[in-house]
Coordinates of C-alpha atoms and ligand atoms in Angstrom, one line a residue:
X1 CA 0.0 0.0 0.0
X2 CA 1.1 3.5 -0.8
X3 CA 1.2 5.4 2.4
X4 CA 3.5 3.1 4.4
X5 CA 5.9 2.9 1.5
X6 CA 6.0 6.6 1.3
X7 CA 7.1 6.8 4.9
X8 CA 10.3 5.1 3.9
X9 CA 10.8 6.8 0.5
X10 CA 10.8 10.2 2.1
X11 CA 12.2 9.2 5.5
X12 CA 9.6 11.5 7.0
X13 CA 8.0 9.1 9.5
X14 CA 9.1 9.3 13.1
X15 CA 10.8 6.1 14.2
X16 CA 11.3 4.7 10.7
X17 CA 14.6 3.0 10.5
X18 CA 16.8 3.3 7.5
X19 CA 16.3 0.7 4.9
X20 CA 18.8 -2.1 4.8
X21 CA 21.5 -1.6 2.2
X22 CA 20.5 -2.7 -1.3
X23 CA 16.8 -2.7 -0.2
X24 CA 14.6 -1.7 -3.1
X25 CA 13.2 1.7 -2.5
X26 CA 10.4 3.5 -4.3
X27 CA 11.5 6.4 -6.5
X28 CA 10.8 9.8 -5.2
X29 CA 7.4 10.8 -6.6
X30 CA 7.8 13.6 -9.2
X31 CA 5.4 16.5 -8.9
X32 CA 2.0 16.0 -10.4
X33 CA 0.7 18.9 -12.4
X34 CA -2.3 21.1 -12.2
X35 CA -4.7 21.1 -15.2
X36 CA -3.7 22.7 -18.5
X37 CA -6.2 24.6 -20.7
X38 CA -6.8 21.4 -22.7
X39 CA -8.9 19.5 -23.2
X40 CA -11.6 22.2 -23.2
X41 CA -14.5 19.9 -23.3
X42 CA -14.8 17.1 -20.7
X43 CA -17.5 14.6 -19.8
X44 CA -18.0 11.0 -19.0
X45 CA -15.9 9.1 -21.5
X46 CA -17.8 5.9 -20.7
X47 CA -20.9 7.7 -21.9
X48 CA -24.4 7.7 -20.5
X49 CA -27.4 5.5 -20.0
X50 CA -30.3 6.6 -22.2
X51 CA -32.4 7.6 -19.2
X52 CA -30.1 9.6 -16.9
X53 CA -28.8 13.1 -16.4
X54 CA -26.2 14.0 -19.1
X55 CA -23.9 17.0 -18.8
X56 CA -20.8 18.3 -20.5
X57 CA -18.3 20.8 -19.0
X58 CA -16.6 23.5 -21.1
X59 CA -13.4 24.7 -19.4
X60 CA -12.7 28.3 -20.2
X61 CA -9.1 29.4 -21.0
X62 CA -8.0 32.7 -19.6
X63 CA -8.7 35.3 -22.3
X64 CA -10.3 32.7 -24.5
X65 CA -13.7 32.7 -26.2
X66 CA -16.8 32.2 -24.2
X67 CA -19.1 30.0 -26.3
X68 CA -22.8 30.2 -25.9
X69 CA -23.8 26.8 -27.3
X70 CA -22.4 23.3 -28.0
X71 CA -23.3 20.9 -30.8
X72 CA -23.7 17.2 -30.4
X73 CA -23.5 14.9 -33.4
X74 CA -23.9 11.2 -33.9
X75 CA -20.5 10.2 -35.4
X76 CA -21.5 6.6 -35.8
X77 CA -22.6 7.2 -39.4
X78 CA -26.4 6.9 -39.1
X79 CA -28.3 6.9 -42.5
X80 CA -30.0 10.1 -41.4
X81 CA -27.5 12.6 -39.9
X82 CA -28.3 13.5 -36.4
X83 CA -27.3 16.5 -34.4
X84 CA -28.6 19.0 -31.8
X85 CA -27.5 22.2 -30.2
X86 CA -27.9 23.2 -26.6
X87 CA -26.9 26.3 -24.5
X88 CA -23.9 26.5 -22.2
X89 CA -24.4 28.3 -18.9
X90 CA -22.0 29.5 -16.2
X91 CA -21.6 26.9 -13.6
X92 CA -22.1 28.0 -10.0
X93 CA -19.8 26.9 -7.2
X94 CA -16.2 26.3 -6.5
X95 CA -14.9 25.4 -10.0
X96 CA -14.0 28.7 -11.6
X97 CA -14.1 29.4 -15.3
X98 CA -16.3 26.7 -16.5
X99 CA -19.6 26.4 -18.3
X100 CA -22.0 23.5 -18.1
X101 CA -24.3 22.1 -20.8
X102 CA -27.2 19.8 -20.2
X103 CA -28.5 17.2 -22.8
X104 CA -30.4 14.9 -20.4
X105 CA -33.3 14.9 -22.9
X106 CA -31.3 12.9 -25.4
X107 CA -32.4 9.3 -25.0
X108 CA -31.5 8.2 -28.5
X109 CA -28.8 5.5 -28.5
X110 CA -25.8 6.4 -30.5
X111 CA -22.1 7.2 -30.6
X112 CA -21.6 10.9 -30.2
X113 CA -19.2 13.7 -30.2
X114 CA -19.6 17.3 -28.8
X115 CA -18.0 20.3 -30.5
X116 CA -17.8 23.9 -29.6
X117 CA -16.0 26.1 -32.2
X118 CA -12.8 24.2 -32.9
X119 CA -12.9 22.2 -29.7
X120 CA -14.2 18.6 -29.5
X121 CA -14.5 15.9 -26.8
X122 CA -13.7 12.2 -26.8
X123 CA -16.5 10.3 -28.6
X124 CA -18.9 8.6 -26.2
X125 CA -21.9 6.3 -26.2
X126 CA -25.5 6.7 -25.1
X127 CA -26.6 3.1 -24.7
X128 CA -28.0 0.9 -21.9
X129 CA -24.8 -1.0 -21.3
X130 CA -22.5 2.0 -21.4
X131 CA -21.2 1.3 -17.9
X132 CA -22.0 -2.3 -17.6
X133 CA -19.6 -3.3 -20.3
X134 CA -16.6 -2.1 -18.2
X135 CA -17.2 -4.7 -15.4
X136 CA -15.2 -7.6 -17.0
X137 CA -12.2 -5.3 -17.3
X138 CA -12.4 -4.2 -13.7
X139 CA -12.7 -7.8 -12.6
X140 CA -9.7 -8.9 -14.7
X141 CA -7.5 -6.5 -12.8
X142 CA -7.9 -8.7 -9.7
X143 CA -7.0 -11.8 -11.6
X144 CA -3.8 -10.1 -12.9
X145 CA -2.8 -9.3 -9.3
X146 CA -2.7 -13.0 -8.2
X147 CA 0.4 -13.9 -6.2
X148 CA 1.8 -17.4 -5.7
X149 CA 0.9 -18.7 -9.2
X150 CA 1.9 -17.9 -12.7
X151 CA -0.4 -15.3 -14.3
X152 CA 0.0 -15.8 -18.1
X153 CA 1.2 -12.6 -19.8
X154 CA 1.8 -10.9 -16.5
X155 CA 4.4 -12.8 -14.5
X156 CA 5.7 -16.4 -13.7
X157 CA 4.8 -18.1 -10.4
X158 CA 6.0 -15.8 -7.6
X159 CA 6.5 -15.7 -3.9
X160 CA 6.2 -19.4 -3.3
X161 CA 8.4 -18.8 -0.2
X162 CA 6.1 -16.4 1.6
X163 CA 6.9 -15.9 4.5
X164 CA 8.6 -15.8 7.9
X165 CA 7.3 -14.1 11.0
X166 CA 9.0 -10.9 11.8
X167 CA 9.0 -11.6 15.6
X168 CA 10.0 -15.3 15.8
X169 CA 11.5 -15.9 12.3
X170 CA 9.3 -19.0 12.0
X171 CA 8.3 -19.9 8.4
X172 CA 4.5 -20.0 7.9
X173 CA 2.9 -20.9 4.5
X174 CA 1.1 -17.7 3.5
X175 CA 1.5 -18.1 -0.2
X176 CA -1.3 -17.0 -2.5
X177 CA -3.6 -14.0 -2.4
X178 CA -3.2 -10.9 -4.5
X179 CA -0.6 -8.2 -4.8
X180 CA -2.3 -5.1 -3.6
X181 CA -1.3 -2.2 -5.9
X182 CA 1.5 -1.1 -8.2
X183 CA 3.9 -3.3 -6.1
X184 CA 4.2 -6.8 -4.7
X185 CA 3.0 -6.5 -1.1
X186 CA 0.0 -8.2 0.4
X187 CA -1.7 -5.9 2.9
X188 CA -4.7 -7.7 4.4
X189 CA -7.0 -4.6 4.5
X190 CA -6.3 -3.5 0.9
X191 CA -6.5 -7.0 -0.7
X192 CA -9.5 -8.0 1.3
X193 CA -11.2 -5.1 -0.4
X194 CA -10.9 -7.2 -3.6
X195 CA -13.1 -9.8 -1.9
X196 CA -15.7 -7.2 -1.0
X197 CA -15.8 -5.9 -4.6
X198 CA -16.1 -9.4 -6.1
X199 CA -18.8 -10.6 -3.7
X200 CA -20.8 -7.4 -4.0
X201 CA -20.8 -7.9 -7.7
X202 CA -21.8 -11.5 -7.3
X203 CA -24.6 -10.5 -4.8
X204 CA -26.0 -7.7 -6.9
X205 CA -25.9 -9.1 -10.4
X206 CA -25.2 -12.9 -10.0
X207 CA -24.7 -14.7 -13.4
X208 CA -25.7 -11.5 -15.2
X209 CA -22.6 -9.6 -14.1
X210 CA -20.8 -10.3 -17.4
X211 CA -22.9 -9.7 -20.5
X212 CA -20.5 -12.1 -22.3
X213 CA -22.0 -14.9 -20.1
X214 CA -18.9 -16.1 -18.2
X215 CA -21.1 -16.7 -15.2
X216 CA -20.8 -16.2 -11.4
X217 CA -18.3 -19.1 -11.2
X218 CA -15.5 -16.8 -12.4
X219 CA -16.1 -14.5 -9.5
X220 CA -16.3 -17.3 -7.0
X221 CA -13.1 -18.9 -8.3
X222 CA -11.3 -15.6 -7.9
X223 CA -12.7 -15.1 -4.4
X224 CA -11.7 -18.6 -3.4
X225 CA -8.2 -17.9 -4.6
X226 CA -7.7 -14.8 -2.6
X227 CA -9.4 -16.3 0.5
X228 CA -6.9 -19.2 0.7
X229 CA -4.4 -16.5 1.7
X230 CA -6.7 -14.7 4.1
X231 CA -7.5 -17.9 5.9
X232 CA -3.8 -18.7 6.2
X233 CA -3.3 -15.3 7.9
X234 CA -5.5 -16.3 10.8
X235 CA -3.4 -17.0 13.9
X236 CA -4.1 -19.7 16.5
X237 CA -5.9 -17.2 18.7
X238 CA -8.5 -16.5 16.1
X239 CA -7.1 -13.1 15.1
X240 CA -5.5 -12.3 11.8
X241 CA -2.1 -10.7 11.0
X242 CA -1.8 -7.4 9.2
X243 CA 0.3 -8.1 6.1
X244 CA 2.8 -10.1 4.3
X245 CA 5.8 -8.3 2.9
X246 CA 4.6 -4.8 3.9
X247 CA 8.1 -3.9 4.8
X248 CA 10.0 -4.6 8.0
X249 CA 10.3 -1.1 9.3
X250 CA 7.6 0.6 7.3
X251 CA 10.1 0.3 4.5
X252 CA 10.2 -1.3 1.0
X253 CA 12.7 -4.0 1.8
X254 CA 10.1 -6.8 1.1
X255 CA 8.9 -5.3 -2.2
X256 CA 10.8 -7.6 -4.5
X257 CA 10.6 -10.8 -6.5
X258 CA 12.1 -13.9 -4.6
X259 CA 13.8 -17.2 -5.5
X260 CA 10.6 -19.1 -4.5
X261 CA 12.8 -21.2 -2.1
X262 CA 11.7 -21.1 1.5
X263 CA 14.5 -20.6 4.0
X264 CA 16.8 -18.5 1.8
X265 CA 17.8 -14.9 2.5
X266 CA 15.2 -13.2 0.2
X267 CA 12.2 -14.6 2.1
X268 CA 9.7 -12.0 2.9
X269 CA 8.2 -11.3 6.3
X270 CA 4.8 -11.6 8.0
X271 CA 3.8 -8.6 10.1
X272 CA 2.2 -10.2 13.2
X273 CA 0.4 -7.1 14.3
X274 CA -3.4 -7.5 14.6
X275 CA -5.1 -4.1 13.9
X276 CA -8.8 -3.8 14.8
X277 CA -9.9 -2.8 11.3
X278 CA -8.3 -5.9 9.8
X279 CA -10.1 -8.2 12.3
X280 CA -13.5 -6.6 11.5
X281 CA -12.9 -6.8 7.7
X282 CA -11.9 -10.4 8.0
X283 CA -15.0 -11.3 9.9
X284 CA -17.3 -9.5 7.4
X285 CA -15.6 -11.1 4.4
X286 CA -15.8 -14.6 5.8
X287 CA -19.5 -14.1 6.5
X288 CA -20.0 -12.9 2.9
X289 CA -17.9 -15.8 1.5
X290 CA -20.0 -18.2 3.5
X291 CA -23.2 -16.8 2.0
X292 CA -21.8 -16.8 -1.5
X293 CA -20.8 -20.5 -1.3
X294 CA -23.8 -21.7 0.8
X295 CA -25.3 -23.7 -2.1
X296 CA -22.4 -24.5 -4.3
X297 CA -20.0 -25.7 -1.6
X298 CA -21.7 -26.0 1.9
X299 CA -18.6 -27.5 3.5
X300 CA -16.4 -24.5 2.5
X301 CA -19.2 -22.1 3.4
X302 CA -19.4 -23.5 6.9
X303 CA -15.6 -23.5 7.4
X304 CA -15.3 -19.8 6.3
X305 CA -18.2 -18.9 8.6
X306 CA -16.5 -20.7 11.5
X307 CA -13.2 -18.8 10.8
X308 CA -15.1 -15.5 10.9
X309 CA -16.9 -16.4 14.1
X310 CA -13.6 -17.4 15.8
X311 CA -12.2 -14.0 14.9
X312 CA -15.3 -12.3 16.2
X313 CA -15.1 -14.1 19.5
X314 CA -11.4 -13.2 19.9
X315 CA -11.9 -9.5 19.4
X316 CA -13.8 -6.6 21.0
X317 CA -15.9 -3.7 19.7
X318 CA -13.5 -0.9 18.6
X319 CA -14.1 2.7 19.6
X320 CA -13.1 4.6 16.5
X321 CA -15.7 5.4 13.8
X322 CA -13.9 3.7 10.9
X323 CA -13.2 0.4 12.8
X324 CA -16.6 0.5 14.4
X325 CA -18.2 0.8 11.0
X326 CA -16.4 -2.3 9.8
X327 CA -17.4 -4.2 13.0
X328 CA -21.0 -3.2 12.3
X329 CA -20.8 -4.6 8.8
X330 CA -19.2 -7.7 10.2
X331 CA -22.2 -8.2 12.6
X332 CA -24.7 -7.6 9.7
X333 CA -23.0 -10.1 7.5
X334 CA -22.8 -12.7 10.3
X335 CA -26.5 -12.2 10.9
X336 CA -27.2 -12.7 7.1
X337 CA -25.1 -15.9 7.2
X338 CA -26.8 -17.2 10.3
X339 CA -30.2 -15.5 10.7
X340 CA -31.1 -17.5 13.8
X341 CA -28.1 -16.1 15.7
X342 CA -27.5 -13.4 18.3
X343 CA -25.8 -11.3 15.7
X344 CA -29.0 -9.3 15.1
X345 CA -28.8 -7.9 18.6
X346 CA -25.0 -7.4 18.3
X347 CA -25.6 -5.5 15.0
X348 CA -28.3 -3.3 16.6
X349 CA -26.0 -2.5 19.5
X350 CA -23.2 -1.6 17.2
X351 CA -25.6 0.6 15.1
X352 CA -26.5 2.6 18.2
X353 CA -22.8 2.9 19.1
X354 CA -22.0 4.2 15.6
X355 CA -25.0 6.6 15.7
X356 CA -23.6 8.2 18.8
X357 CA -20.6 9.4 16.7
X358 CA -22.8 11.1 14.1
X359 CA -22.9 14.9 14.5
X360 CA -26.6 15.5 14.1
X361 CA -26.7 19.2 15.3
X362 CA -25.1 22.2 13.7
X363 CA -21.6 22.6 15.2
X364 CA -18.8 25.1 15.0
X365 CA -21.0 28.2 14.7
X366 CA -22.5 27.3 11.3
X367 CA -25.9 26.1 10.0
X368 CA -24.9 24.8 6.6
X369 CA -24.2 21.1 7.1
X370 CA -24.8 18.4 9.7
X371 CA -25.1 14.6 9.8
X372 CA -21.5 13.9 9.1
X373 CA -19.6 11.6 11.4
X374 CA -17.0 12.5 14.0
X375 CA -13.8 10.5 14.0
X376 CA -14.7 8.9 17.3
X377 CA -12.4 10.7 19.7
X378 CA -13.6 12.9 22.5
X379 CA -13.4 16.1 20.4
X380 CA -15.9 16.5 17.5
X381 CA -13.2 16.3 14.8
X382 CA -15.0 15.4 11.5
X383 CA -14.3 11.9 10.2
X384 CA -12.1 12.1 7.1
X385 CA -10.6 9.1 5.3
X386 CA -9.4 8.8 1.7
X387 CA -10.6 5.2 1.4
X388 CA -13.4 4.5 3.8
X389 CA -15.0 7.9 4.0
X390 CA -18.5 6.6 3.2
X391 CA -18.3 3.6 5.4
X392 CA -20.2 4.8 8.5
X393 CA -23.3 5.6 6.4
X394 CA -22.9 2.4 4.3
X395 CA -22.8 0.3 7.5
X396 CA -25.8 2.1 9.0
X397 CA -27.8 1.6 5.8
X398 CA -26.8 -2.1 5.5
X399 CA -28.1 -2.5 9.1
X400 CA -31.4 -0.9 8.2
X401 CA -31.7 -3.2 5.2
X402 CA -30.7 -6.4 7.0
X403 CA -33.1 -5.9 10.0
X404 CA -36.2 -4.3 8.3
X405 CA -38.6 -5.0 11.2
X406 CA -36.3 -3.9 14.0
X407 CA -38.0 -1.1 16.0
X408 CA -34.9 1.1 15.6
X409 CA -35.0 1.0 11.8
X410 CA -36.6 4.5 11.4
X411 CA -33.7 5.9 13.5
X412 CA -31.0 4.2 11.4
X413 CA -32.6 5.3 8.1
X414 CA -32.9 8.8 9.4
X415 CA -29.2 8.8 10.2
X416 CA -28.4 7.9 6.6
X417 CA -30.9 10.5 5.3
X418 CA -29.4 13.2 7.5
X419 CA -25.9 12.3 6.2
X420 CA -27.0 12.4 2.5
X421 CA -29.5 15.3 2.6
X422 CA -27.8 17.7 4.9
X423 CA -24.1 16.9 4.1
X424 CA -23.5 15.0 0.9
X425 CA -26.0 16.8 -1.3
X426 CA -25.2 20.3 -0.3
X427 CA -21.4 19.7 -0.3
X428 CA -21.5 18.0 -3.8
X429 CA -23.5 21.0 -5.1
X430 CA -20.5 23.2 -4.6
X431 CA -18.6 21.6 -7.5
X432 CA -19.6 21.9 -11.2
X433 CA -18.6 18.2 -11.5
X434 CA -21.0 17.2 -8.7
X435 CA -18.3 15.5 -6.7
X436 CA -18.0 15.3 -2.9
X437 CA -15.2 17.2 -1.2
X438 CA -13.0 14.8 0.8
X439 CA -14.1 16.2 4.2
X440 CA -14.7 18.9 6.7
X441 CA -12.1 20.4 9.1
X442 CA -12.2 22.7 12.1
X443 CA -10.3 25.8 11.0
X444 CA -7.0 25.3 9.3
X445 CA -5.2 22.4 11.0
X446 CA -2.1 22.9 8.8
X447 CA -0.5 25.8 6.9
X448 CA -2.3 25.3 3.6
X449 CA -5.6 26.2 2.0
X450 CA -8.8 25.2 3.7
X451 CA -11.9 26.5 2.0
X452 CA -14.2 28.4 4.4
X453 CA -17.7 26.9 4.7
X454 CA -19.2 28.9 7.6
X455 CA -18.3 29.6 11.2
X456 CA -15.2 27.5 12.1
X457 CA -15.9 24.8 9.5
X458 CA -13.7 24.5 6.5
X459 CA -13.4 21.8 3.8
X460 CA -11.1 20.5 1.1
X461 CA -11.8 18.4 -2.0
X462 CA -8.5 16.7 -1.6
X463 CA -6.3 15.4 1.2
X464 CA -4.2 18.0 3.1
X465 CA -0.6 17.7 1.9
X466 CA 1.0 18.9 5.1
X467 CA -1.0 17.0 7.7
X468 CA 0.8 13.7 7.4
X469 CA 3.8 12.4 5.6
X470 CA 1.6 11.0 2.8
X471 CA -1.3 11.9 0.7
X472 CA -3.0 10.5 -2.4
X473 CA -5.8 10.8 -4.9
X474 CA -9.5 10.5 -3.9
X475 CA -10.8 7.8 -6.2
X476 CA -12.0 5.5 -3.4
X477 CA -13.6 8.3 -1.5
X478 CA -15.7 9.2 -4.6
X479 CA -16.5 5.6 -5.5
X480 CA -17.5 4.6 -2.0
X481 CA -19.9 7.5 -1.9
X482 CA -21.3 6.2 -5.2
X483 CA -21.8 2.8 -3.6
X484 CA -23.6 4.5 -0.7
X485 CA -25.8 6.7 -2.9
X486 CA -26.7 3.8 -5.2
X487 CA -27.8 1.6 -2.3
X488 CA -29.7 4.5 -0.7
X489 CA -31.5 5.3 -3.9
X490 CA -33.1 1.9 -3.8
X491 CA -33.5 1.4 -0.1
X492 CA -34.8 4.9 0.6
X493 CA -36.6 5.3 -2.7
X494 CA -35.0 8.5 -3.8
X495 CA -33.8 8.6 -7.5
X496 CA -31.8 11.8 -6.9
X497 CA -29.3 9.8 -5.0
X498 CA -28.7 7.6 -8.0
X499 CA -28.0 10.6 -10.2
X500 CA -25.5 11.8 -7.7
X501 CA -23.8 8.4 -7.6
X502 CA -23.2 8.7 -11.3
X503 CA -21.5 12.1 -10.8
X504 CA -18.9 10.4 -8.6
X505 CA -18.3 7.6 -11.1
X506 CA -18.1 10.0 -14.0
X507 CA -15.2 11.8 -12.4
X508 CA -13.2 8.6 -12.4
X509 CA -14.1 8.0 -16.0
X510 CA -12.9 11.3 -17.5
X511 CA -15.3 14.0 -16.3
X512 CA -12.5 15.8 -14.4
X513 CA -10.4 18.9 -15.1
X514 CA -7.8 16.7 -16.9
X515 CA -10.2 14.9 -19.2
X516 CA -8.4 11.8 -18.0
X517 CA -9.9 8.3 -17.6
X518 CA -8.5 6.8 -14.5
X519 CA -9.0 3.2 -15.7
X520 CA -6.5 1.6 -18.0
X521 CA -8.1 0.4 -21.2
X522 CA -11.2 2.6 -20.9
X523 CA -11.7 6.2 -22.1
X524 CA -8.7 8.2 -23.2
X525 CA -5.8 10.3 -21.8
X526 CA -4.8 7.6 -19.3
X527 CA -1.6 8.6 -17.5
X528 CA 1.0 5.9 -17.6
X529 CA 0.2 4.0 -14.3
X530 CA 2.6 3.5 -11.5
X531 CA 2.9 -0.3 -11.7
X532 CA 6.6 -1.1 -11.4
X533 CA 6.4 -4.8 -11.6
X534 CA 3.5 -5.7 -13.7
X535 CA 3.2 -2.7 -16.0
X536 CA -0.2 -1.5 -17.2
X537 CA -3.1 -3.8 -16.3
X538 CA -6.4 -3.6 -18.2
X539 CA -9.1 -2.4 -15.9
X540 CA -6.7 -1.2 -13.2
X541 CA -7.9 2.1 -11.5
X542 CA -5.3 4.6 -10.2
X543 CA -5.3 6.7 -7.0
X544 CA -6.4 9.5 -9.3
X545 CA -6.8 13.2 -8.8
X546 CA -5.2 14.6 -5.6
X547 CA -4.8 18.3 -4.6
X548 CA -1.8 20.5 -3.9
X549 CA -1.5 22.8 -0.8
X550 CA -4.0 25.2 -2.4
X551 CA -6.5 22.4 -2.9
X552 CA -6.1 22.8 -6.7
X553 CA -6.4 19.4 -8.5
X554 CA -3.3 17.7 -9.6
X555 CA -2.7 14.5 -11.6
X556 CA 0.4 13.2 -13.2
X557 CA -0.3 12.8 -16.9
X558 CA 3.1 11.7 -18.2
X559 CA 5.8 9.4 -17.0
X560 CA 4.1 7.2 -14.4
X561 CA 6.4 7.7 -11.5
X562 CA 4.0 9.5 -9.1
X563 CA 2.4 6.8 -7.0
X564 CA 0.3 9.4 -5.2
X565 CA -1.9 10.0 -8.2
X566 CA -0.8 7.3 -10.6
X567 CA -0.6 4.0 -8.7
X568 CA -3.1 1.2 -9.1
X569 CA -4.7 0.3 -5.8
X570 CA -7.2 -2.5 -5.1
X571 CA -9.7 -0.5 -3.1
X572 CA -10.5 1.6 -6.2
X573 CA -11.3 -1.5 -8.3
X574 CA -13.3 -2.9 -5.3
X575 CA -15.5 0.2 -4.8
X576 CA -15.9 0.5 -8.6
X577 CA -17.4 -3.0 -8.7
X578 CA -19.4 -2.4 -5.5
X579 CA -20.9 0.9 -6.8
X580 CA -21.5 -0.1 -10.4
X581 CA -23.1 -3.4 -9.6
X582 CA -25.5 -1.7 -7.2
X583 CA -26.3 0.9 -9.9
X584 CA -27.0 -1.8 -12.4
X585 CA -29.0 -4.2 -10.1
Ligands
ZN601 ZN1 3.7 -12.6 -5.7

């Protein structure tokens, strides 16, 4: 995973030892760049469903012309030429110098291009499977990340000697699983996300997930492959270890190919730490695996459930919002796997604990937003996380869906509504692109730009760059909100949420100030990915657009050496599958 490697590559982390001599280090990330004037016209390069909101953004160059209209043509060569013109209007909000055009009324299927004067955009489809057809590519990324086996055209069999314990030196067979990103390490949290993505896809769409008809077996086989590793990472006490090959001192020393011979000097290490979030994710995942295999392989289903329950019994309820959210999801999935169990009561109890961290009144001398979560400490610091930002509301909504007749359901639903209606919707409305800022802050915690909201509350679209020694792009933040909004549109019967979900996904697929698709093999203007061992992988999604100290968007569009914006990372593919399968279900 990116951040921990960054600690070494910069030497900024307190207490980080120097890397052993000859240890592989990551290159210093080069600076990502702010947007140039081109392309002038940006929009979803995947295209649009016939019945959904469709917008195009025209980015004004300083001193350039200000067009009043745009023209859209079917460039697919229909027998009768087809075109239409629509007005462009100044977009309100935080994105300066841009116009927005709306052509939502166009439901005619076709292959289109928009022009304004001499400018043109990437061609795009309007068709019912515009998004759906990307699913097999996003799934294939996970297959390409397999470790412990040859992946044809990617790499020969690798890491058959994983690994030895850091503390005792004992060799434990933890071969298998997936590499997690643009490198070769196997963090449990990041790679278990692959499981959540695959199983959400299987749950939402079943055999229909691939229009090519490959069937649900492909997803289950991939899940079983990854899970072999996750199960091996469970210690005798029921809890699971944090990672294999993460790096001995937060460094990159394990980030290398090996000779595949156990007991030699290049063997990699198991990190025997047992963080609370990893335990909760493991439990939730095993409960989902158990449900997915209940019919096709009851024995395997039962053994995975037993592994999850053992971990549940060996661990306690965490006290921080992020970890508590995962623990709640774990209880919900255990209940779904065993409906006759006490996990319904456990889930309800956890739901109330998580609700206690929601800020439901107006704080910090402002009346603009409420309903966001606090981080879980004594002070009311707003919860902010580049990967799991939507998780508290997702867990709360899953609880309400799983226990529909529980007396507290109206309260849980109201908590989600408050988050969406009084926080997500007003904050997203501040961007012409319709995307959620990363989070709220109290004042200016670091010496860089925090956008004033009202009172003492501020916000940023992107991670602060001076708060920690690492920062990265916001792809998972946006996609996880898409997953939340898509689920809420159905559960709370509000189509507006579905529209907003698509805005978050469209940013990933090219509707951003760089006109850059963040998925390799889809759209255009992909930057060369940071993927030092496997090279470009079809369907891989990069960390994406980050911000500089001024909260101005940055993305590396050239040489592929900036992991902060350019690195593949499994959570992005996972939330993509989660959100899109929910939108398509
Ligand atoms: Zn490997």
